[in-house]
Amino acid sequence: MRFEDELGKALRDTAGAFTADRRSLAEGSLARGRRRVARRRASVVGGSALAVALLATAGAQLGGQHGDDKARGDHASTPSLAGDYGHFAVTADDMKNILENGMGQSGIVHLHEKVRGTGSSDRARPATATFDFEDGWGAARVTLSVRRVDPAEQDLKKLITCPPQKGSPYEECTTQPDNRAVKGYTEAGKAGGVKKWAVTMVSPNGYLIEVATYNVPTAKKAASAPLSRNPRMTPGKLRYLAMFVDGSFTRDGEPNSFGTVDPGSAAQPGDILPVLKSLLPKRLDIHSEGGNGAEGYVVVGNPKTGERTYIEAQRIAGDKEFWTETLADGTKVGTRRIPGKQPGVVQLRVDALRVNGLWISVSAYNAPSPASRRSGTQHLITAEELKAIATSRTWLLAR
């Protein structure tokens, strides 16, 4: 595939349904891309939910993986539009890479890992992956199942709703407000049995994602001796893993190329600036730009009046919290106006903190730079537009 074609596909996968100035993104990327394409195997995603409900995959989770290991079909076919959840195309290698990359972000020590996967080109058939590993206390397993769904399907509610406590197979179960459920139980029903934590999530992008962890790699192993240890992955880590998986798929039913690259790859410098440019309102004209791996900025202008607005985005590890609202997916958002260094200059700032810890801060100054004199009484971008940029899911692909 020619570089321009490969880049074009990556841009479409990343921007998805977001409002994006793709021409600007392409122009900026092409200038650097030929030097970096060989090593831009980037992916860190930040990634919602519970893996115990699908009986069809229960055998694969502890008994081994069987299924469609064939590569997904011809990518020249047109994927379905957003909102049409019939298209699904993912290979076994994609699934293995997604799970392996997600486990690499989990903070769990894993040695001698073995990864298996199955692909799928049928929305009704889950694509799966297993991750067996040693952690110093013995062997354990993590499983992943993904299938395509319409989030509005009523039948999905029972998969993310805990049953009545009386007669429940789960020792613990919590139903969470953002289309997730967390369940924990002992499969053998007695001490020393196979213990399992699971998270099931219905993604707004149209996926049923199920991740689970076990304190044993196989059912056969569990039968050989009593088990006293608990699963190494906590429910919180499973939740973040499910979110990682969600960010590794596009709304069109295919894996995102940035979320399925070779395991262990790291993001290249300069990720913030291209994403910021892709999310700017199309009406804005960019006059200059700059940045590094952790931050990026553009200066936009009004050609009729000559006014300039400086817009910057950065990934931060912490700051004084000033949250003003919490979105449905748990993202905290804070919006404020701060006096600038020069008279009449105002900084509009919107921060978004996701439940996986990703903190993006976006600011705009009615000046050519934060230290410059005022250039116009109003910013050329609104606070609502800054909020849309800060809360965009595209940032999950830029970590």
Coordinates of C-alpha atoms in Angstrom, one line a residue:
M1 CA 0.0 0.0 0.0
R2 CA 1.4 3.4 -0.9
F3 CA 2.3 5.7 2.1
E4 CA -0.4 8.2 1.2
D5 CA -3.1 5.5 1.2
E6 CA -1.8 4.1 4.4
L7 CA -1.8 7.5 6.1
G8 CA -5.2 8.3 4.7
K9 CA -6.7 5.1 6.3
A10 CA -5.0 5.9 9.6
L11 CA -6.5 9.4 9.6
R12 CA -10.0 8.1 8.9
D13 CA -9.6 5.5 11.6
T14 CA -8.4 8.0 14.1
A15 CA -10.7 10.9 13.4
G16 CA -13.8 8.6 12.9
A17 CA -17.0 10.6 13.3
F18 CA -15.3 13.6 14.9
T19 CA -15.3 17.0 13.2
A20 CA -11.8 17.3 11.8
D21 CA -9.7 19.4 9.5
R22 CA -8.2 16.4 7.8
R23 CA -6.4 18.4 5.1
S24 CA -4.4 20.2 7.8
L25 CA -3.7 17.0 9.6
A26 CA -2.6 15.3 6.4
E27 CA -0.4 18.2 5.4
G28 CA 1.3 18.3 8.7
S29 CA 1.8 14.6 8.9
L30 CA 3.0 14.1 5.4
A31 CA 6.0 16.4 6.0
R32 CA 7.2 14.1 8.8
G33 CA 5.6 10.9 7.9
R34 CA 8.2 9.5 5.4
R35 CA 10.9 9.7 8.0
R36 CA 8.7 8.2 10.8
V37 CA 6.4 5.6 9.1
A38 CA 8.9 2.8 9.7
R39 CA 8.8 3.3 13.4
R40 CA 5.4 4.8 14.0
R41 CA 4.0 1.6 15.3
A42 CA 2.3 3.5 18.0
S43 CA -0.4 2.7 20.4
V44 CA -1.5 3.6 23.8
V45 CA -5.1 4.0 24.3
G46 CA -6.8 4.5 27.4
G47 CA -9.4 2.2 27.3
S48 CA -15.7 -0.2 30.2
A49 CA -17.1 -3.6 31.6
L50 CA -18.0 -7.4 32.5
A51 CA -17.1 -10.7 31.0
V52 CA -19.2 -13.5 32.5
A53 CA -22.5 -13.4 30.6
L54 CA -21.9 -14.9 27.2
L55 CA -22.3 -18.7 27.6
A56 CA -21.1 -19.1 24.1
T57 CA -17.6 -18.0 25.1
A58 CA -17.4 -19.6 28.6
G59 CA -15.8 -22.7 27.3
A60 CA -13.2 -20.8 25.4
Q61 CA -12.3 -18.7 28.4
L62 CA -11.0 -21.6 30.5
G63 CA -10.8 -24.4 28.1
G64 CA -8.8 -22.8 25.3
Q65 CA -9.6 -20.8 22.2
H66 CA -11.2 -22.1 19.1
G67 CA -12.6 -20.1 16.3
D68 CA -12.0 -18.0 13.2
D69 CA -8.2 -17.4 13.0
K70 CA -8.4 -16.3 9.4
A71 CA -7.6 -12.7 8.4
R72 CA -10.5 -10.4 8.0
G73 CA -11.8 -10.0 4.5
D74 CA -11.1 -7.5 1.7
H75 CA -10.6 -4.0 3.3
A76 CA -11.6 -2.4 0.0
S77 CA -15.2 -3.2 0.9
T78 CA -17.0 -0.2 2.3
P79 CA -17.5 -0.4 6.1
S80 CA -20.9 0.4 7.5
L81 CA -21.7 3.9 8.5
A82 CA -21.7 5.0 12.1
G83 CA -25.0 3.9 13.6
D84 CA -25.2 0.8 11.4
Y85 CA -23.8 -2.0 13.6
G86 CA -23.8 -4.8 11.1
H87 CA -20.1 -4.6 10.1
F88 CA -17.4 -6.4 12.0
A89 CA -14.0 -7.4 10.7
V90 CA -11.1 -8.2 13.0
T91 CA -8.3 -10.8 12.7
A92 CA -6.8 -13.1 15.3
D93 CA -3.6 -11.2 15.3
D94 CA -5.5 -7.9 15.9
M95 CA -7.2 -9.5 19.0
K96 CA -3.9 -10.8 20.3
N97 CA -2.2 -7.4 19.9
I98 CA -5.1 -5.5 21.5
L99 CA -5.0 -7.7 24.6
E100 CA -1.2 -7.8 24.8
N101 CA -1.0 -4.0 24.6
G102 CA -3.7 -3.6 27.1
M103 CA -2.0 -6.0 29.6
G104 CA 1.2 -4.0 29.0
Q105 CA -0.6 -1.0 30.5
S106 CA -2.1 -2.9 33.4
G107 CA 0.7 -2.6 35.9
I108 CA 0.5 -6.3 36.5
V109 CA 3.8 -8.2 36.4
H110 CA 3.6 -10.9 33.8
L111 CA 6.2 -13.5 32.8
H112 CA 6.3 -16.2 30.2
E113 CA 3.0 -15.0 28.7
K114 CA 1.2 -17.0 26.0
V115 CA -1.4 -15.1 23.9
R116 CA -4.0 -16.7 21.7
G117 CA -6.8 -15.1 19.6
T118 CA -9.6 -15.7 17.2
G119 CA -10.9 -13.2 14.7
S120 CA -14.5 -12.7 13.4
S121 CA -16.3 -11.2 10.4
D122 CA -19.7 -11.9 11.8
R123 CA -21.3 -9.5 14.2
A124 CA -23.1 -12.3 16.0
R125 CA -19.8 -14.2 16.6
P126 CA -17.4 -12.8 19.2
A127 CA -13.8 -12.3 18.5
T128 CA -11.7 -13.5 21.5
A129 CA -8.2 -13.5 23.0
T130 CA -6.6 -15.2 26.0
F131 CA -3.5 -14.1 27.9
D132 CA -1.9 -16.8 30.2
F133 CA 1.0 -15.7 32.3
E134 CA 3.1 -16.2 35.5
D135 CA 3.3 -13.5 38.1
G136 CA 5.5 -14.9 40.8
W137 CA 2.6 -16.5 42.7
G138 CA 1.7 -19.0 40.1
A139 CA -0.1 -19.0 36.7
A140 CA -3.2 -17.0 35.8
R141 CA -5.4 -16.1 32.8
V142 CA -7.1 -13.0 31.4
T143 CA -9.7 -13.4 28.6
L144 CA -11.2 -10.9 26.2
S145 CA -14.4 -11.2 24.1
V146 CA -15.7 -8.6 21.7
R147 CA -18.8 -8.7 19.4
R148 CA -20.7 -6.0 17.5
V149 CA -24.0 -4.8 19.0
D150 CA -26.5 -2.0 18.7
P151 CA -26.3 -0.2 22.1
A152 CA -30.0 0.4 22.0
E153 CA -30.8 -3.4 22.1
Q154 CA -33.0 -4.1 25.1
D155 CA -31.6 -7.6 25.5
L156 CA -28.2 -6.2 26.4
K157 CA -29.5 -4.7 29.6
K158 CA -29.6 -8.0 31.4
L159 CA -25.9 -8.6 30.6
I160 CA -25.0 -5.4 32.5
T161 CA -27.5 -5.8 35.3
C162 CA -26.8 -7.8 38.4
P163 CA -29.4 -10.5 39.3
P164 CA -31.2 -10.5 42.7
Q165 CA -28.8 -11.4 45.5
K166 CA -30.8 -14.4 46.5
G167 CA -29.8 -17.3 44.3
S168 CA -27.1 -15.2 42.4
P169 CA -24.1 -17.2 41.2
Y170 CA -21.9 -14.3 42.1
E171 CA -20.3 -13.7 45.4
E172 CA -20.2 -10.0 44.5
C173 CA -21.9 -7.9 41.8
T174 CA -22.3 -4.2 41.1
T175 CA -24.2 -2.6 38.3
Q176 CA -22.6 0.7 37.2
P177 CA -24.4 3.6 35.6
D178 CA -22.3 3.8 32.5
N179 CA -23.4 0.5 30.9
R180 CA -21.0 -1.6 32.9
A181 CA -21.3 -4.4 35.4
V182 CA -18.6 -6.0 37.6
K183 CA -19.1 -9.5 38.9
G184 CA -16.9 -11.7 41.0
Y185 CA -17.5 -15.3 42.0
T186 CA -16.1 -18.7 42.7
E187 CA -17.0 -21.0 39.9
A188 CA -16.5 -24.2 41.9
G189 CA -18.9 -22.8 44.5
K190 CA -16.5 -23.7 47.4
A191 CA -13.2 -22.7 48.9
G192 CA -10.2 -23.6 46.7
G193 CA -12.1 -23.3 43.5
V194 CA -11.6 -21.3 40.3
K195 CA -12.1 -17.6 41.2
K196 CA -13.1 -15.2 38.5
W197 CA -13.6 -11.4 38.2
A198 CA -15.4 -10.1 35.1
V199 CA -16.4 -6.8 33.6
T200 CA -19.0 -6.5 30.9
M201 CA -19.4 -3.2 29.0
V202 CA -21.8 -2.0 26.3
S203 CA -19.8 0.5 24.3
P204 CA -21.5 3.5 22.8
N205 CA -19.4 2.7 19.6
G206 CA -21.4 -0.5 19.2
Y207 CA -19.5 -3.3 21.0
L208 CA -20.2 -5.7 23.8
I209 CA -16.8 -6.0 25.5
E210 CA -16.2 -8.6 28.1
V211 CA -12.9 -9.0 30.0
A212 CA -12.3 -11.5 32.8
T213 CA -9.5 -12.7 35.1
Y214 CA -8.9 -16.1 36.7
N215 CA -6.6 -17.3 39.4
V216 CA -5.7 -20.3 37.3
P217 CA -4.8 -20.8 33.6
T218 CA -7.0 -23.8 32.8
A219 CA -9.8 -25.8 34.4
K220 CA -7.6 -28.9 34.3
K221 CA -5.0 -27.2 36.4
A222 CA -7.6 -26.1 39.0
A223 CA -8.7 -29.7 39.4
S224 CA -5.2 -30.9 40.4
A225 CA -4.9 -28.9 43.6
P226 CA -6.9 -26.5 45.8
L227 CA -6.4 -22.8 45.0
S228 CA -6.0 -20.1 47.7
R229 CA -4.8 -17.2 45.7
N230 CA -7.1 -14.5 44.3
P231 CA -6.9 -13.2 40.7
R232 CA -4.1 -10.8 40.1
M233 CA -6.1 -8.3 38.1
T234 CA -8.5 -6.2 40.2
P235 CA -11.9 -5.1 39.1
G236 CA -10.5 -1.6 38.6
K237 CA -7.8 -2.8 36.3
L238 CA -10.3 -4.9 34.3
R239 CA -12.4 -1.8 33.9
Y240 CA -9.5 0.1 32.5
L241 CA -8.6 -2.8 30.2
A242 CA -12.2 -2.8 28.8
M243 CA -11.9 0.9 28.1
F244 CA -8.5 0.3 26.4
V245 CA -10.2 -2.3 24.2
D246 CA -13.1 0.1 23.4
G247 CA -10.5 2.7 22.2
S248 CA -8.9 0.0 20.0
F249 CA -11.9 -0.2 17.7
T250 CA -13.5 2.3 15.3
R251 CA -17.2 3.1 15.1
D252 CA -17.2 1.4 11.7
G253 CA -16.6 -2.1 13.1
E254 CA -12.9 -2.5 12.5
P255 CA -9.8 -2.3 14.8
N256 CA -8.1 1.0 15.0
S257 CA -4.7 0.8 13.4
F258 CA -3.2 2.7 16.3
G259 CA -4.7 0.3 18.8
T260 CA -3.5 -3.0 17.2
V261 CA 0.2 -2.3 16.4
D262 CA 3.0 -4.6 17.5
P263 CA 3.0 -5.2 21.3
G264 CA 5.3 -3.0 23.3
S265 CA 5.5 -0.1 20.9
A266 CA 5.4 3.4 22.3
A267 CA 3.9 6.6 21.1
Q268 CA 6.1 8.8 19.0
P269 CA 6.7 12.5 19.8
G270 CA 4.3 14.9 18.2
D271 CA 1.0 13.1 18.8
I272 CA -0.7 16.0 20.5
L273 CA -0.4 18.6 17.7
P274 CA -1.9 16.4 14.9
V275 CA -4.8 15.4 17.1
L276 CA -5.5 19.0 18.2
K277 CA -5.5 20.1 14.5
S278 CA -7.8 17.3 13.5
L279 CA -10.4 18.4 16.2
L280 CA -10.4 22.2 15.4
P281 CA -13.6 23.6 13.9
K282 CA -13.2 23.6 10.1
R283 CA -13.8 27.4 9.8
L284 CA -10.5 28.3 11.6
D285 CA -7.5 29.2 9.5
I286 CA -4.2 28.0 11.0
H287 CA -1.3 30.6 10.7
S288 CA 1.4 28.8 12.8
E289 CA 1.8 25.7 14.9
G290 CA 4.3 23.9 17.1
G291 CA 4.7 21.6 20.1
N292 CA 6.2 18.3 21.3
G293 CA 5.0 14.9 22.4
A294 CA 3.2 16.2 25.5
E295 CA 1.7 19.4 24.1
G296 CA 0.8 21.3 20.9
Y297 CA -0.4 24.7 19.9
V298 CA -1.8 26.5 16.9
V299 CA -2.4 30.2 16.2
V300 CA -5.6 30.8 14.2
G301 CA -6.7 34.1 12.7
N302 CA -9.6 36.0 11.1
P303 CA -8.4 37.1 7.7
K304 CA -11.0 40.0 7.6
T305 CA -10.1 41.6 11.0
G306 CA -6.6 40.3 11.5
E307 CA -7.5 39.0 15.0
R308 CA -5.5 36.1 16.3
T309 CA -6.3 33.4 18.9
Y310 CA -3.7 31.0 20.4
I311 CA -5.0 27.5 21.2
E312 CA -3.0 24.9 23.0
A313 CA -3.6 21.3 24.2
Q314 CA -1.5 19.3 26.7
R315 CA -1.5 16.1 28.5
I316 CA -0.9 16.7 32.2
A317 CA -0.4 14.5 35.3
G318 CA -2.2 16.7 37.8
D319 CA -3.2 20.3 38.7
K320 CA -5.5 22.1 41.0
E321 CA -8.9 20.4 40.5
F322 CA -11.8 22.6 39.5
W323 CA -14.4 20.2 38.1
T324 CA -17.8 21.7 37.2
E325 CA -19.5 18.6 35.8
T326 CA -19.3 14.9 35.3
L327 CA -20.3 13.3 32.0
A328 CA -22.2 10.0 31.6
D329 CA -19.0 8.0 31.0
G330 CA -17.5 9.3 34.3
T331 CA -15.3 11.9 32.6
K332 CA -14.8 15.0 34.9
V333 CA -14.9 18.4 33.1
G334 CA -13.8 21.8 34.4
T335 CA -14.3 25.1 32.5
R336 CA -13.0 28.4 33.7
R337 CA -11.9 31.9 32.5
I338 CA -8.5 33.2 33.8
P339 CA -7.1 36.7 33.4
G340 CA -4.0 36.7 31.1
K341 CA -0.7 38.4 31.6
Q342 CA -1.6 41.4 29.3
P343 CA -4.6 43.8 29.8
G344 CA -7.8 42.4 28.2
V345 CA -6.3 39.0 27.5
V346 CA -8.4 36.1 28.8
Q347 CA -7.5 32.4 29.0
L348 CA -10.4 30.1 28.3
R349 CA -9.5 26.7 29.7
V350 CA -11.3 23.4 29.6
D351 CA -9.9 20.2 31.3
A352 CA -11.2 16.7 31.0
L353 CA -10.1 13.8 33.3
R354 CA -11.2 10.4 32.2
V355 CA -11.7 7.5 34.6
N356 CA -8.6 5.8 33.2
G357 CA -6.4 8.8 34.4
L358 CA -6.0 10.5 31.1
W359 CA -6.1 14.3 31.7
I360 CA -6.3 16.6 28.7
S361 CA -6.2 20.4 29.1
V362 CA -7.2 22.7 26.2
S363 CA -6.8 26.5 26.4
A364 CA -7.4 29.5 24.2
Y365 CA -6.1 33.1 24.5
N366 CA -7.5 36.1 22.6
A367 CA -3.9 36.9 21.6
P368 CA -1.2 35.4 19.3
S369 CA 0.5 33.8 22.4
P370 CA -0.1 33.6 26.1
A371 CA 2.3 36.5 26.8
S372 CA 1.2 38.7 23.8
R373 CA -1.1 41.7 23.8
R374 CA -4.7 41.3 23.1
S375 CA -5.8 40.6 19.6
G376 CA -9.6 41.1 19.6
T377 CA -12.1 41.3 22.4
Q378 CA -13.4 37.7 21.8
H379 CA -11.7 34.4 21.2
L380 CA -12.1 32.9 17.7
I381 CA -13.2 29.6 19.3
T382 CA -15.9 29.2 21.9
A383 CA -15.8 27.4 25.3
E384 CA -18.2 24.8 24.0
E385 CA -15.9 24.0 21.1
L386 CA -12.9 23.8 23.5
K387 CA -15.0 21.4 25.6
A388 CA -15.7 19.2 22.5
I389 CA -12.0 19.1 21.8
A390 CA -11.0 18.2 25.4
T391 CA -13.6 15.5 25.8
S392 CA -13.0 13.9 22.4
R393 CA -12.3 10.1 22.5
T394 CA -9.6 10.7 19.9
W395 CA -7.2 11.5 22.7
L396 CA -7.4 7.9 23.8
L397 CA -5.4 7.1 20.7
A398 CA -2.7 9.7 21.4
R399 CA -1.4 8.5 24.7

